[in-house]
Amino acid sequence: MDTIFLLSPAHCGGRRAALLLRPESTLPMAARLRRGELPLGEAFTFMSGLYFRGKLAYARAFGRGPDSRLVITPTRGLLSPDTPVSDADIREFASLDVAEGGARFRDPLLRDTRALAERYPEARVVLLGSVATSKYLDVLDDVLGERLCFPSAFIGRGDMSRGGLMLRCVESGTELEYIALRAAATRRGPRPEKLPPRNGKRETGNGKGATAR
């Protein structure tokens, strides 16, 4: 395995998360969540919409091996997107803002990143998430150093544009180019041109209160 993808988490305190967590919800997905049977990736995709859907589809298309796609969580470190979660897990995630850091976020992420680096000492690690802030990077960079990369095409793009770009890459079978975080001259830049339509498909976000990370 030469590349490991780390997916930034969905916001678990937004409107769509609240839909899943309502005790009276009749959504089949909410019922699976209450039973502890809903995969983490499916839950985060529902809460985040296009951005997380694009990240997950991209990591599954270009990752090789079960550990090649892992999700950063607010309190549980790195988990497989196939990990079953419950409503209690989502409420736990929602109780912590990862932007504020703190031991509840940093310690599990540091533990799992170190274990990953030891298990796959030659693998490149690609962050599919924001590189404009330090909320994940402080921990990841300390452990991974030059092995930590991100898609250069993410520079200047917002969440919706990143999600749409990754879905287009999956459809075309074209993997993005990556740049080492420490080698990047900048992690911010001008907004690229708007992406062309995806075969006539209309891409939408998920409304207010469903911010992706």
PDB file of C-alpha atoms in Angstrom:
ATOM      1  CA  MET A   1       0.000   0.000   0.000  1.00  0.00           C
ATOM      2  CA  ASP A   2       1.610   3.258  -1.139  1.00  0.00           C
ATOM      3  CA  THR A   3      -1.071   5.815  -0.234  1.00  0.00           C
ATOM      4  CA  ILE A   4      -3.302   6.237   2.811  1.00  0.00           C
ATOM      5  CA  PHE A   5      -6.171   8.723   2.700  1.00  0.00           C
ATOM      6  CA  LEU A   6      -7.277  10.544   5.850  1.00  0.00           C
ATOM      7  CA  LEU A   7     -10.752  12.041   5.573  1.00  0.00           C
ATOM      8  CA  SER A   8     -11.630  15.059   7.695  1.00  0.00           C
ATOM      9  CA  PRO A   9     -14.846  14.656   9.727  1.00  0.00           C
ATOM     10  CA  ALA A  10     -18.340  15.934   9.116  1.00  0.00           C
ATOM     11  CA  HIS A  11     -19.859  18.483  11.475  1.00  0.00           C
ATOM     12  CA  CYS A  12     -22.006  16.459  13.872  1.00  0.00           C
ATOM     13  CA  GLY A  13     -23.870  19.369  15.412  1.00  0.00           C
ATOM     14  CA  GLY A  14     -25.745  20.635  12.370  1.00  0.00           C
ATOM     15  CA  ARG A  15     -29.294  20.433  11.095  1.00  0.00           C
ATOM     16  CA  ARG A  16     -28.931  17.145   9.242  1.00  0.00           C
ATOM     17  CA  ALA A  17     -27.238  15.516  12.216  1.00  0.00           C
ATOM     18  CA  ALA A  18     -30.208  16.618  14.309  1.00  0.00           C
ATOM     19  CA  LEU A  19     -32.524  14.839  11.858  1.00  0.00           C
ATOM     20  CA  LEU A  20     -30.690  11.584  12.472  1.00  0.00           C
ATOM     21  CA  LEU A  21     -30.635  12.042  16.237  1.00  0.00           C
ATOM     22  CA  ARG A  22     -34.324  12.808  16.773  1.00  0.00           C
ATOM     23  CA  PRO A  23     -35.728   9.919  18.858  1.00  0.00           C
ATOM     24  CA  GLU A  24     -38.997  10.081  16.914  1.00  0.00           C
ATOM     25  CA  SER A  25     -37.338  10.082  13.480  1.00  0.00           C
ATOM     26  CA  THR A  26     -38.776   7.538  11.068  1.00  0.00           C
ATOM     27  CA  LEU A  27     -35.840   7.733   8.665  1.00  0.00           C
ATOM     28  CA  PRO A  28     -34.508   4.204   8.001  1.00  0.00           C
ATOM     29  CA  MET A  29     -30.999   5.605   8.454  1.00  0.00           C
ATOM     30  CA  ALA A  30     -31.927   7.000  11.869  1.00  0.00           C
ATOM     31  CA  ALA A  31     -33.323   3.617  12.904  1.00  0.00           C
ATOM     32  CA  ARG A  32     -30.056   1.932  11.891  1.00  0.00           C
ATOM     33  CA  LEU A  33     -28.144   4.555  13.861  1.00  0.00           C
ATOM     34  CA  ARG A  34     -30.214   3.899  16.990  1.00  0.00           C
ATOM     35  CA  ARG A  35     -29.431   0.180  16.615  1.00  0.00           C
ATOM     36  CA  GLY A  36     -25.710   0.932  16.246  1.00  0.00           C
ATOM     37  CA  GLU A  37     -25.669  -0.466  12.711  1.00  0.00           C
ATOM     38  CA  LEU A  38     -24.991   2.612  10.575  1.00  0.00           C
ATOM     39  CA  PRO A  39     -21.465   2.800   9.053  1.00  0.00           C
ATOM     40  CA  LEU A  40     -19.533   5.928  10.004  1.00  0.00           C
ATOM     41  CA  GLY A  41     -18.963   6.869   6.364  1.00  0.00           C
ATOM     42  CA  GLU A  42     -22.674   6.712   5.596  1.00  0.00           C
ATOM     43  CA  ALA A  43     -23.537   8.779   8.666  1.00  0.00           C
ATOM     44  CA  PHE A  44     -20.956  11.463   7.840  1.00  0.00           C
ATOM     45  CA  THR A  45     -22.037  11.545   4.198  1.00  0.00           C
ATOM     46  CA  PHE A  46     -25.630  12.246   5.245  1.00  0.00           C
ATOM     47  CA  MET A  47     -24.540  14.986   7.638  1.00  0.00           C
ATOM     48  CA  SER A  48     -22.021  16.633   5.306  1.00  0.00           C
ATOM     49  CA  GLY A  49     -23.451  15.996   1.843  1.00  0.00           C
ATOM     50  CA  LEU A  50     -21.404  16.545  -1.303  1.00  0.00           C
ATOM     51  CA  TYR A  51     -18.035  17.195   0.342  1.00  0.00           C
ATOM     52  CA  PHE A  52     -17.818  14.027   2.421  1.00  0.00           C
ATOM     53  CA  ARG A  53     -19.476  11.967  -0.327  1.00  0.00           C
ATOM     54  CA  GLY A  54     -16.727  13.093  -2.676  1.00  0.00           C
ATOM     55  CA  LYS A  55     -13.971  12.338  -0.165  1.00  0.00           C
ATOM     56  CA  LEU A  56     -15.293   8.880   0.612  1.00  0.00           C
ATOM     57  CA  ALA A  57     -15.892   7.932  -3.026  1.00  0.00           C
ATOM     58  CA  TYR A  58     -12.417   9.183  -3.953  1.00  0.00           C
ATOM     59  CA  ALA A  59     -10.671   7.303  -1.138  1.00  0.00           C
ATOM     60  CA  ARG A  60     -12.510   4.106  -2.029  1.00  0.00           C
ATOM     61  CA  ALA A  61     -11.678   4.487  -5.716  1.00  0.00           C
ATOM     62  CA  PHE A  62      -7.956   5.146  -5.303  1.00  0.00           C
ATOM     63  CA  GLY A  63      -7.129   3.571  -1.939  1.00  0.00           C
ATOM     64  CA  ARG A  64      -5.747   0.055  -1.861  1.00  0.00           C
ATOM     65  CA  GLY A  65      -6.288  -2.032   1.236  1.00  0.00           C
ATOM     66  CA  PRO A  66      -8.588  -1.724   4.268  1.00  0.00           C
ATOM     67  CA  ASP A  67      -6.314   0.779   6.043  1.00  0.00           C
ATOM     68  CA  SER A  68      -5.978   3.009   2.978  1.00  0.00           C
ATOM     69  CA  ARG A  69      -9.039   5.093   3.931  1.00  0.00           C
ATOM     70  CA  LEU A  70      -9.530   6.314   7.468  1.00  0.00           C
ATOM     71  CA  VAL A  71     -11.752   8.996   8.951  1.00  0.00           C
ATOM     72  CA  ILE A  72     -10.558  11.568  11.470  1.00  0.00           C
ATOM     73  CA  THR A  73     -13.117  11.711  14.288  1.00  0.00           C
ATOM     74  CA  PRO A  74     -13.533  14.359  17.006  1.00  0.00           C
ATOM     75  CA  THR A  75     -12.963  11.981  19.946  1.00  0.00           C
ATOM     76  CA  ARG A  76     -12.025   8.499  18.666  1.00  0.00           C
ATOM     77  CA  GLY A  77      -8.916   9.135  16.597  1.00  0.00           C
ATOM     78  CA  LEU A  78      -8.866   7.369  13.206  1.00  0.00           C
ATOM     79  CA  LEU A  79     -11.672   4.983  12.311  1.00  0.00           C
ATOM     80  CA  SER A  80     -12.560   3.012   9.208  1.00  0.00           C
ATOM     81  CA  PRO A  81     -15.560   4.478   7.356  1.00  0.00           C
ATOM     82  CA  ASP A  82     -17.102   1.008   7.673  1.00  0.00           C
ATOM     83  CA  THR A  83     -17.127   1.193  11.488  1.00  0.00           C
ATOM     84  CA  PRO A  84     -20.718   0.918  12.820  1.00  0.00           C
ATOM     85  CA  VAL A  85     -21.766   3.885  14.955  1.00  0.00           C
ATOM     86  CA  SER A  86     -24.712   4.654  17.205  1.00  0.00           C
ATOM     87  CA  ASP A  87     -26.623   7.801  18.110  1.00  0.00           C
ATOM     88  CA  ALA A  88     -24.553   7.969  21.309  1.00  0.00           C
ATOM     89  CA  ASP A  89     -21.360   8.050  19.215  1.00  0.00           C
ATOM     90  CA  ILE A  90     -22.644  10.932  17.078  1.00  0.00           C
ATOM     91  CA  ARG A  91     -23.677  12.876  20.185  1.00  0.00           C
ATOM     92  CA  GLU A  92     -20.188  12.318  21.571  1.00  0.00           C
ATOM     93  CA  PHE A  93     -18.658  13.643  18.348  1.00  0.00           C
ATOM     94  CA  ALA A  94     -20.999  16.649  18.429  1.00  0.00           C
ATOM     95  CA  SER A  95     -19.889  17.520  21.967  1.00  0.00           C
ATOM     96  CA  LEU A  96     -16.439  18.597  20.759  1.00  0.00           C
ATOM     97  CA  ASP A  97     -15.428  21.240  18.230  1.00  0.00           C
ATOM     98  CA  VAL A  98     -12.233  19.958  16.604  1.00  0.00           C
ATOM     99  CA  ALA A  99     -11.163  23.533  15.843  1.00  0.00           C
ATOM    100  CA  GLU A 100     -10.707  24.037  19.586  1.00  0.00           C
ATOM    101  CA  GLY A 101      -8.372  21.048  19.814  1.00  0.00           C
ATOM    102  CA  GLY A 102      -7.722  19.853  23.334  1.00  0.00           C
ATOM    103  CA  ALA A 103      -6.712  16.472  24.701  1.00  0.00           C
ATOM    104  CA  ARG A 104     -10.016  14.762  23.836  1.00  0.00           C
ATOM    105  CA  PHE A 105      -9.310  15.401  20.162  1.00  0.00           C
ATOM    106  CA  ARG A 106      -5.522  15.391  20.023  1.00  0.00           C
ATOM    107  CA  ASP A 107      -4.647  12.370  22.147  1.00  0.00           C
ATOM    108  CA  PRO A 108      -6.642   9.710  20.219  1.00  0.00           C
ATOM    109  CA  LEU A 109      -5.570  11.211  16.878  1.00  0.00           C
ATOM    110  CA  LEU A 110      -1.929  11.261  17.945  1.00  0.00           C
ATOM    111  CA  ARG A 111      -2.136   7.660  19.196  1.00  0.00           C
ATOM    112  CA  ASP A 112      -3.661   6.342  15.970  1.00  0.00           C
ATOM    113  CA  THR A 113      -1.442   8.402  13.662  1.00  0.00           C
ATOM    114  CA  ARG A 114       1.669   7.062  15.385  1.00  0.00           C
ATOM    115  CA  ALA A 115       0.385   3.498  15.076  1.00  0.00           C
ATOM    116  CA  LEU A 116      -0.390   4.057  11.389  1.00  0.00           C
ATOM    117  CA  ALA A 117       3.053   5.507  10.717  1.00  0.00           C
ATOM    118  CA  GLU A 118       4.717   2.513  12.375  1.00  0.00           C
ATOM    119  CA  ARG A 119       2.533  -0.019  10.571  1.00  0.00           C
ATOM    120  CA  TYR A 120       3.127   1.516   7.128  1.00  0.00           C
ATOM    121  CA  PRO A 121       6.526   3.251   7.309  1.00  0.00           C
ATOM    122  CA  GLU A 122       6.804   3.785   3.544  1.00  0.00           C
ATOM    123  CA  ALA A 123       3.259   4.937   2.790  1.00  0.00           C
ATOM    124  CA  ARG A 124       2.373   8.429   1.680  1.00  0.00           C
ATOM    125  CA  VAL A 125      -0.497   9.899   3.742  1.00  0.00           C
ATOM    126  CA  VAL A 126      -2.909  12.208   1.909  1.00  0.00           C
ATOM    127  CA  LEU A 127      -5.224  14.488   3.878  1.00  0.00           C
ATOM    128  CA  LEU A 128      -8.585  14.970   2.197  1.00  0.00           C
ATOM    129  CA  GLY A 129      -9.634  17.979   4.221  1.00  0.00           C
ATOM    130  CA  SER A 130      -8.773  21.560   4.998  1.00  0.00           C
ATOM    131  CA  VAL A 131      -5.080  22.449   4.947  1.00  0.00           C
ATOM    132  CA  ALA A 132      -5.664  26.177   5.458  1.00  0.00           C
ATOM    133  CA  THR A 133      -5.930  25.798   9.241  1.00  0.00           C
ATOM    134  CA  SER A 134      -3.931  23.871  11.805  1.00  0.00           C
ATOM    135  CA  LYS A 135      -6.740  21.915  13.469  1.00  0.00           C
ATOM    136  CA  TYR A 136      -5.545  18.575  12.043  1.00  0.00           C
ATOM    137  CA  LEU A 137      -2.126  19.536  10.791  1.00  0.00           C
ATOM    138  CA  ASP A 138      -0.405  20.158  14.114  1.00  0.00           C
ATOM    139  CA  VAL A 139      -0.865  16.522  15.111  1.00  0.00           C
ATOM    140  CA  LEU A 140      -0.414  14.945  11.693  1.00  0.00           C
ATOM    141  CA  ASP A 141       2.674  16.934  10.706  1.00  0.00           C
ATOM    142  CA  ASP A 142       4.467  16.194  13.960  1.00  0.00           C
ATOM    143  CA  VAL A 143       4.162  12.451  13.327  1.00  0.00           C
ATOM    144  CA  LEU A 144       4.244  12.152   9.541  1.00  0.00           C
ATOM    145  CA  GLY A 145       6.554  14.974   8.478  1.00  0.00           C
ATOM    146  CA  GLU A 146       7.396  14.854   4.765  1.00  0.00           C
ATOM    147  CA  ARG A 147       5.015  11.929   4.240  1.00  0.00           C
ATOM    148  CA  LEU A 148       1.963  14.151   4.817  1.00  0.00           C
ATOM    149  CA  CYS A 149       0.492  15.355   1.523  1.00  0.00           C
ATOM    150  CA  PHE A 150      -2.654  16.981   0.165  1.00  0.00           C
ATOM    151  CA  PRO A 151      -4.185  17.417  -3.310  1.00  0.00           C
ATOM    152  CA  SER A 152      -2.693  20.526  -4.893  1.00  0.00           C
ATOM    153  CA  ALA A 153      -6.025  21.118  -6.668  1.00  0.00           C
ATOM    154  CA  PHE A 154      -7.624  21.830  -3.275  1.00  0.00           C
ATOM    155  CA  ILE A 155      -5.842  25.184  -3.034  1.00  0.00           C
ATOM    156  CA  GLY A 156      -8.376  27.998  -3.398  1.00  0.00           C
ATOM    157  CA  ARG A 157     -11.402  25.677  -3.525  1.00  0.00           C
ATOM    158  CA  GLY A 158     -14.291  25.624  -1.089  1.00  0.00           C
ATOM    159  CA  ASP A 159     -15.847  22.469   0.307  1.00  0.00           C
ATOM    160  CA  MET A 160     -18.485  22.090  -2.427  1.00  0.00           C
ATOM    161  CA  SER A 161     -15.896  22.516  -5.186  1.00  0.00           C
ATOM    162  CA  ARG A 162     -13.596  19.942  -3.591  1.00  0.00           C
ATOM    163  CA  GLY A 163     -16.415  17.441  -3.299  1.00  0.00           C
ATOM    164  CA  GLY A 164     -17.457  17.942  -6.904  1.00  0.00           C
ATOM    165  CA  LEU A 165     -13.869  17.689  -8.107  1.00  0.00           C
ATOM    166  CA  MET A 166     -13.321  14.366  -6.353  1.00  0.00           C
ATOM    167  CA  LEU A 167     -16.535  12.891  -7.737  1.00  0.00           C
ATOM    168  CA  ARG A 168     -15.403  13.871 -11.242  1.00  0.00           C
ATOM    169  CA  CYS A 169     -12.066  12.163 -10.614  1.00  0.00           C
ATOM    170  CA  VAL A 170     -13.860   8.973  -9.566  1.00  0.00           C
ATOM    171  CA  GLU A 171     -16.015   9.029 -12.701  1.00  0.00           C
ATOM    172  CA  SER A 172     -13.027   9.594 -15.002  1.00  0.00           C
ATOM    173  CA  GLY A 173     -10.631   7.313 -13.122  1.00  0.00           C
ATOM    174  CA  THR A 174      -8.140  10.174 -12.855  1.00  0.00           C
ATOM    175  CA  GLU A 175      -6.255  10.557  -9.585  1.00  0.00           C
ATOM    176  CA  LEU A 176      -5.295  14.022  -8.407  1.00  0.00           C
ATOM    177  CA  GLU A 177      -1.715  15.186  -7.957  1.00  0.00           C
ATOM    178  CA  TYR A 178      -0.444  15.491  -4.386  1.00  0.00           C
ATOM    179  CA  ILE A 179       2.065  17.808  -2.815  1.00  0.00           C
ATOM    180  CA  ALA A 180       3.906  17.392   0.465  1.00  0.00           C
ATOM    181  CA  LEU A 181       2.547  19.778   3.062  1.00  0.00           C
ATOM    182  CA  ARG A 182       6.021  20.944   4.061  1.00  0.00           C
ATOM    183  CA  ALA A 183       6.971  21.552   0.426  1.00  0.00           C
ATOM    184  CA  ALA A 184       3.916  23.676  -0.380  1.00  0.00           C
ATOM    185  CA  ALA A 185       4.780  27.316  -1.021  1.00  0.00           C
ATOM    186  CA  THR A 186       1.236  28.194   0.028  1.00  0.00           C
ATOM    187  CA  ARG A 187      -1.912  26.406   1.159  1.00  0.00           C
ATOM    188  CA  ARG A 188      -4.128  29.296   0.101  1.00  0.00           C
ATOM    189  CA  GLY A 189      -4.676  30.709  -3.355  1.00  0.00           C
ATOM    190  CA  PRO A 190      -7.110  32.310  -5.796  1.00  0.00           C
ATOM    191  CA  ARG A 191     -10.374  30.523  -6.438  1.00  0.00           C
ATOM    192  CA  PRO A 192     -10.120  28.294  -9.541  1.00  0.00           C
ATOM    193  CA  GLU A 193     -12.641  28.432 -12.353  1.00  0.00           C
ATOM    194  CA  LYS A 194     -16.021  26.890 -11.663  1.00  0.00           C
ATOM    195  CA  LEU A 195     -16.203  23.180 -12.417  1.00  0.00           C
ATOM    196  CA  PRO A 196     -18.178  22.139 -15.503  1.00  0.00           C
ATOM    197  CA  PRO A 197     -21.435  20.187 -14.977  1.00  0.00           C
ATOM    198  CA  ARG A 198     -21.120  16.472 -14.257  1.00  0.00           C
ATOM    199  CA  ASN A 199     -22.950  14.905 -17.193  1.00  0.00           C
ATOM    200  CA  GLY A 200     -25.970  17.092 -16.605  1.00  0.00           C
ATOM    201  CA  LYS A 201     -26.111  16.261 -12.867  1.00  0.00           C
ATOM    202  CA  ARG A 202     -27.029  19.034 -10.471  1.00  0.00           C
ATOM    203  CA  GLU A 203     -24.810  19.215  -7.417  1.00  0.00           C
ATOM    204  CA  THR A 204     -26.213  20.576  -4.217  1.00  0.00           C
ATOM    205  CA  GLY A 205     -25.006  21.039  -0.695  1.00  0.00           C
ATOM    206  CA  ASN A 206     -26.968  20.163   2.353  1.00  0.00           C
ATOM    207  CA  GLY A 207     -28.289  23.477   3.519  1.00  0.00           C
ATOM    208  CA  LYS A 208     -27.482  25.605   6.518  1.00  0.00           C
ATOM    209  CA  GLY A 209     -25.995  24.060   9.606  1.00  0.00           C
ATOM    210  CA  ALA A 210     -24.350  21.127   7.829  1.00  0.00           C
ATOM    211  CA  THR A 211     -20.842  22.469   7.543  1.00  0.00           C
ATOM    212  CA  ALA A 212     -18.136  20.046   6.425  1.00  0.00           C
ATOM    213  CA  ARG A 213     -14.590  20.172   7.747  1.00  0.00           C
TER     214      ARG A 213
END
